[in-house]
PDB file of C-alpha atoms in Angstrom:
ATOM      1  CA  UNK A  29      81.015  83.145  91.602  1.00 55.00           C
ATOM      2  CA  UNK A  30      80.778  79.785  92.043  1.00 63.00           C
ATOM      3  CA  UNK A  31      78.931  78.571  94.984  1.00 72.00           C
ATOM      4  CA  UNK A  32      81.608  75.906  95.345  1.00 71.00           C
ATOM      5  CA  UNK A  33      84.521  78.625  95.780  1.00 69.00           C
ATOM      6  CA  UNK A  34      82.579  80.523  98.302  1.00 75.00           C
ATOM      7  CA  UNK A  35      82.094  77.319 100.376  1.00 77.00           C
ATOM      8  CA  UNK A  36      85.988  77.054 100.665  1.00 85.00           C
ATOM      9  CA  UNK A  37      87.955  78.134 103.730  1.00 86.00           C
ATOM     10  CA  UNK A  38      90.524  79.663 101.957  1.00 86.00           C
ATOM     11  CA  UNK A  39      87.578  82.302 100.415  1.00 88.00           C
ATOM     12  CA  UNK A  40      86.272  83.012 103.556  1.00 86.00           C
ATOM     13  CA  UNK A  41      90.057  83.475 104.844  1.00 87.00           C
ATOM     14  CA  UNK A  42      90.995  85.933 101.978  1.00 87.00           C
ATOM     15  CA  UNK A  43      87.900  87.993 102.959  1.00 90.00           C
ATOM     16  CA  UNK A  44      88.820  87.845 106.814  1.00 89.00           C
ATOM     17  CA  UNK A  45      92.134  88.750 106.010  1.00 88.00           C
ATOM     18  CA  UNK A  46      91.097  92.128 103.574  1.00 90.00           C
ATOM     19  CA  UNK A  47      88.385  93.158 106.279  1.00 91.00           C
ATOM     20  CA  UNK A  48      91.344  92.863 108.761  1.00 90.00           C
ATOM     21  CA  UNK A  49      93.163  95.084 106.666  1.00 90.00           C
ATOM     22  CA  UNK A  50      90.365  97.563 106.854  1.00 91.00           C
ATOM     23  CA  UNK A  51      89.901  97.236 110.349  1.00 89.00           C
ATOM     24  CA  UNK A  52      93.730  98.561 110.845  1.00 90.00           C
ATOM     25  CA  UNK A  53      93.332 101.329 108.355  1.00 92.00           C
ATOM     26  CA  UNK A  54      89.887 102.743 109.850  1.00 92.00           C
ATOM     27  CA  UNK A  55      90.676 102.111 113.435  1.00 92.00           C
ATOM     28  CA  UNK A  56      94.137 103.754 113.179  1.00 92.00           C
ATOM     29  CA  UNK A  57      92.002 107.040 111.529  1.00 93.00           C
ATOM     30  CA  UNK A  58      88.996 106.741 114.205  1.00 92.00           C
ATOM     31  CA  UNK A  59      91.748 106.383 117.544  1.00 92.00           C
ATOM     32  CA  UNK A  60      93.409 109.654 116.446  1.00 91.00           C
ATOM     33  CA  UNK A  61      91.375 111.891 118.171  1.00 93.00           C
ATOM     34  CA  UNK A  62      90.162 109.983 120.945  1.00 94.00           C
ATOM     35  CA  UNK A  63      91.229 107.235 123.930  1.00 95.00           C
ATOM     36  CA  UNK A  64      92.175 103.844 122.481  1.00 94.00           C
ATOM     37  CA  UNK A  65      90.023 102.064 124.700  1.00 95.00           C
ATOM     38  CA  UNK A  66      86.742 103.851 124.324  1.00 95.00           C
ATOM     39  CA  UNK A  67      87.333 103.481 120.426  1.00 93.00           C
ATOM     40  CA  UNK A  68      87.770  99.818 121.216  1.00 93.00           C
ATOM     41  CA  UNK A  69      84.125 100.120 123.162  1.00 95.00           C
ATOM     42  CA  UNK A  70      82.547 101.865 120.189  1.00 95.00           C
ATOM     43  CA  UNK A  71      83.849  99.105 117.587  1.00 93.00           C
ATOM     44  CA  UNK A  72      82.554  96.198 119.628  1.00 94.00           C
ATOM     45  CA  UNK A  73      79.063  97.860 119.876  1.00 96.00           C
ATOM     46  CA  UNK A  74      79.038  98.237 116.289  1.00 95.00           C
ATOM     47  CA  UNK A  75      80.076  94.376 115.937  1.00 95.00           C
ATOM     48  CA  UNK A  76      77.423  93.582 118.560  1.00 95.00           C
ATOM     49  CA  UNK A  77      74.544  95.243 117.010  1.00 96.00           C
ATOM     50  CA  UNK A  78      75.394  94.380 113.417  1.00 95.00           C
ATOM     51  CA  UNK A  79      75.546  90.510 114.430  1.00 93.00           C
ATOM     52  CA  UNK A  80      72.495  90.955 116.342  1.00 92.00           C
ATOM     53  CA  UNK A  81      70.647  92.461 113.113  1.00 94.00           C
ATOM     54  CA  UNK A  82      72.159  89.237 111.258  1.00 93.00           C
ATOM     55  CA  UNK A  83      71.252  86.307 113.703  1.00 91.00           C
ATOM     56  CA  UNK A  84      67.529  88.035 113.824  1.00 90.00           C
ATOM     57  CA  UNK A  85      67.411  88.270 110.000  1.00 93.00           C
ATOM     58  CA  UNK A  86      68.553  85.180 108.976  1.00 90.00           C
ATOM     59  CA  UNK A  87      66.829  83.711 111.335  1.00 88.00           C
ATOM     60  CA  UNK A  88      69.875  81.910 113.139  1.00 86.00           C
ATOM     61  CA  UNK A  89      68.416  82.925 116.995  1.00 79.00           C
ATOM     62  CA  UNK A  90      65.645  80.684 116.601  1.00 77.00           C
ATOM     63  CA  UNK A  91      67.989  77.655 115.588  1.00 72.00           C
ATOM     64  CA  UNK A  92      70.048  77.913 118.666  1.00 72.00           C
ATOM     65  CA  UNK A  93      69.222  74.976 121.322  1.00 77.00           C
ATOM     66  CA  UNK A  94      70.874  74.694 124.787  1.00 85.00           C
ATOM     67  CA  UNK A  95      74.660  75.500 125.173  1.00 85.00           C
ATOM     68  CA  UNK A  96      76.625  72.848 126.946  1.00 90.00           C
ATOM     69  CA  UNK A  97      78.820  74.120 129.712  1.00 93.00           C
ATOM     70  CA  UNK A  98      82.430  73.180 128.022  1.00 93.00           C
ATOM     71  CA  UNK A  99      81.227  75.117 124.657  1.00 92.00           C
ATOM     72  CA  UNK A 100      80.028  77.817 126.740  1.00 91.00           C
ATOM     73  CA  UNK A 101      83.337  78.063 128.839  1.00 94.00           C
ATOM     74  CA  UNK A 102      85.254  78.190 125.819  1.00 95.00           C
ATOM     75  CA  UNK A 103      83.143  80.875 124.346  1.00 92.00           C
ATOM     76  CA  UNK A 104      83.597  83.034 127.369  1.00 94.00           C
ATOM     77  CA  UNK A 105      87.363  82.521 127.192  1.00 95.00           C
ATOM     78  CA  UNK A 106      87.507  83.421 123.726  1.00 94.00           C
ATOM     79  CA  UNK A 107      85.545  86.306 124.240  1.00 93.00           C
ATOM     80  CA  UNK A 108      87.741  87.586 127.047  1.00 94.00           C
ATOM     81  CA  UNK A 109      90.884  86.772 124.962  1.00 94.00           C
ATOM     82  CA  UNK A 110      89.385  88.801 121.861  1.00 93.00           C
ATOM     83  CA  UNK A 111      88.566  91.706 123.965  1.00 93.00           C
ATOM     84  CA  UNK A 112      91.997  91.736 125.569  1.00 94.00           C
ATOM     85  CA  UNK A 113      93.619  91.487 122.278  1.00 94.00           C
ATOM     86  CA  UNK A 114      91.331  94.487 120.808  1.00 93.00           C
ATOM     87  CA  UNK A 115      92.189  96.444 123.963  1.00 93.00           C
ATOM     88  CA  UNK A 116      95.969  96.052 123.052  1.00 94.00           C
ATOM     89  CA  UNK A 117      95.604  96.565 119.256  1.00 94.00           C
ATOM     90  CA  UNK A 118      94.035  99.836 119.360  1.00 93.00           C
ATOM     91  CA  UNK A 119      96.568 100.939 121.854  1.00 94.00           C
ATOM     92  CA  UNK A 120      99.210  99.807 119.643  1.00 94.00           C
ATOM     93  CA  UNK A 121      97.291 101.559 116.744  1.00 93.00           C
ATOM     94  CA  UNK A 122      96.977 104.856 118.579  1.00 93.00           C
ATOM     95  CA  UNK A 123     100.607 104.502 119.579  1.00 94.00           C
ATOM     96  CA  UNK A 124     102.033 103.111 116.212  1.00 93.00           C
ATOM     97  CA  UNK A 125     102.068 102.961 112.413  1.00 92.00           C
ATOM     98  CA  UNK A 126      99.215 100.750 111.215  1.00 92.00           C
ATOM     99  CA  UNK A 127     101.885  99.517 108.567  1.00 91.00           C
ATOM    100  CA  UNK A 128     103.895  98.368 111.380  1.00 92.00           C
ATOM    101  CA  UNK A 129     101.332  97.329 113.909  1.00 92.00           C
ATOM    102  CA  UNK A 130      99.403  95.041 111.990  1.00 91.00           C
ATOM    103  CA  UNK A 131     102.294  92.875 110.718  1.00 91.00           C
ATOM    104  CA  UNK A 132     103.092  92.284 114.739  1.00 92.00           C
ATOM    105  CA  UNK A 133      99.841  91.463 115.483  1.00 93.00           C
ATOM    106  CA  UNK A 134      99.807  88.835 112.794  1.00 90.00           C
ATOM    107  CA  UNK A 135     102.311  86.934 114.526  1.00 93.00           C
ATOM    108  CA  UNK A 136      99.223  85.246 116.056  1.00 94.00           C
ATOM    109  CA  UNK A 137      99.340  83.297 112.962  1.00 92.00           C
ATOM    110  CA  UNK A 138     102.718  81.996 114.385  1.00 95.00           C
ATOM    111  CA  UNK A 139     101.332  81.331 117.718  1.00 96.00           C
ATOM    112  CA  UNK A 140      98.238  79.831 116.487  1.00 95.00           C
ATOM    113  CA  UNK A 141     100.335  76.996 114.451  1.00 96.00           C
ATOM    114  CA  UNK A 142     102.264  76.705 117.770  1.00 96.00           C
ATOM    115  CA  UNK A 143      99.196  75.775 119.773  1.00 96.00           C
ATOM    116  CA  UNK A 144      97.587  73.830 117.161  1.00 96.00           C
ATOM    117  CA  UNK A 145     100.208  71.275 117.193  1.00 96.00           C
ATOM    118  CA  UNK A 146     101.043  71.469 121.017  1.00 97.00           C
ATOM    119  CA  UNK A 147      96.873  71.795 122.055  1.00 95.00           C
ATOM    120  CA  UNK A 148      94.809  70.564 119.174  1.00 95.00           C
ATOM    121  CA  UNK A 149      97.035  67.602 117.860  1.00 96.00           C
ATOM    122  CA  UNK A 150      97.051  69.385 114.323  1.00 96.00           C
ATOM    123  CA  UNK A 151     100.132  68.868 111.927  1.00 97.00           C
ATOM    124  CA  UNK A 152     101.626  71.027 109.918  1.00 97.00           C
ATOM    125  CA  UNK A 153     104.446  69.646 107.047  1.00 98.00           C
ATOM    126  CA  UNK A 154     107.858  71.157 106.640  1.00 98.00           C
ATOM    127  CA  UNK A 155     106.783  73.704 103.978  1.00 98.00           C
ATOM    128  CA  UNK A 156     104.194  74.921 106.210  1.00 97.00           C
ATOM    129  CA  UNK A 157     106.533  75.444 109.153  1.00 98.00           C
ATOM    130  CA  UNK A 158     108.456  77.345 106.417  1.00 98.00           C
ATOM    131  CA  UNK A 159     105.853  79.645 105.996  1.00 96.00           C
ATOM    132  CA  UNK A 160     105.132  80.222 109.597  1.00 96.00           C
ATOM    133  CA  UNK A 161     108.903  80.789 110.023  1.00 97.00           C
ATOM    134  CA  UNK A 162     108.384  83.497 107.031  1.00 96.00           C
ATOM    135  CA  UNK A 163     105.780  84.904 108.800  1.00 95.00           C
ATOM    136  CA  UNK A 164     107.663  85.520 111.895  1.00 95.00           C
ATOM    137  CA  UNK A 165     111.076  86.751 109.867  1.00 95.00           C
ATOM    138  CA  UNK A 166     108.477  89.260 108.291  1.00 94.00           C
ATOM    139  CA  UNK A 167     106.819  90.376 111.131  1.00 92.00           C
ATOM    140  CA  UNK A 168     110.011  90.901 113.135  1.00 92.00           C
ATOM    141  CA  UNK A 169     111.924  92.747 110.034  1.00 93.00           C
ATOM    142  CA  UNK A 170     108.470  95.245 110.073  1.00 90.00           C
ATOM    143  CA  UNK A 171     108.901  95.446 113.810  1.00 88.00           C
ATOM    144  CA  UNK A 172     112.820  96.620 113.626  1.00 87.00           C
ATOM    145  CA  UNK A 173     112.827  98.586 110.476  1.00 74.00           C
TER     146      UNK A 173
END
């Protein structure tokens, strides 16, 4: 595999989608006999251990310098949003079909597009907005089936 390909955002985004798909299926199986909040906690512990091991092995813990207040604030807020998202996602998986929950969860893509334009000054072309609309319609079709 070419290093140029693995250095692209698209490569990593496709891998992310694949792992997110596995997350939904494995989480649905995992919460079938326990409380969804306990399932979220166990998943979070695994993530913390794996990330800590990766940072130690890769030497990235040594390269961390001072973190500014603004950076820390936004990362903490992002962490809070992630935790809330995971709790809601696992509860939805406990109550519903993974094949319906995951597409609705991906409405986050639509919300990110809107927030990206409104809050970050990003630009989407007409073609890109059409893609966002298709994601919205697809999620609504799956949710109301």
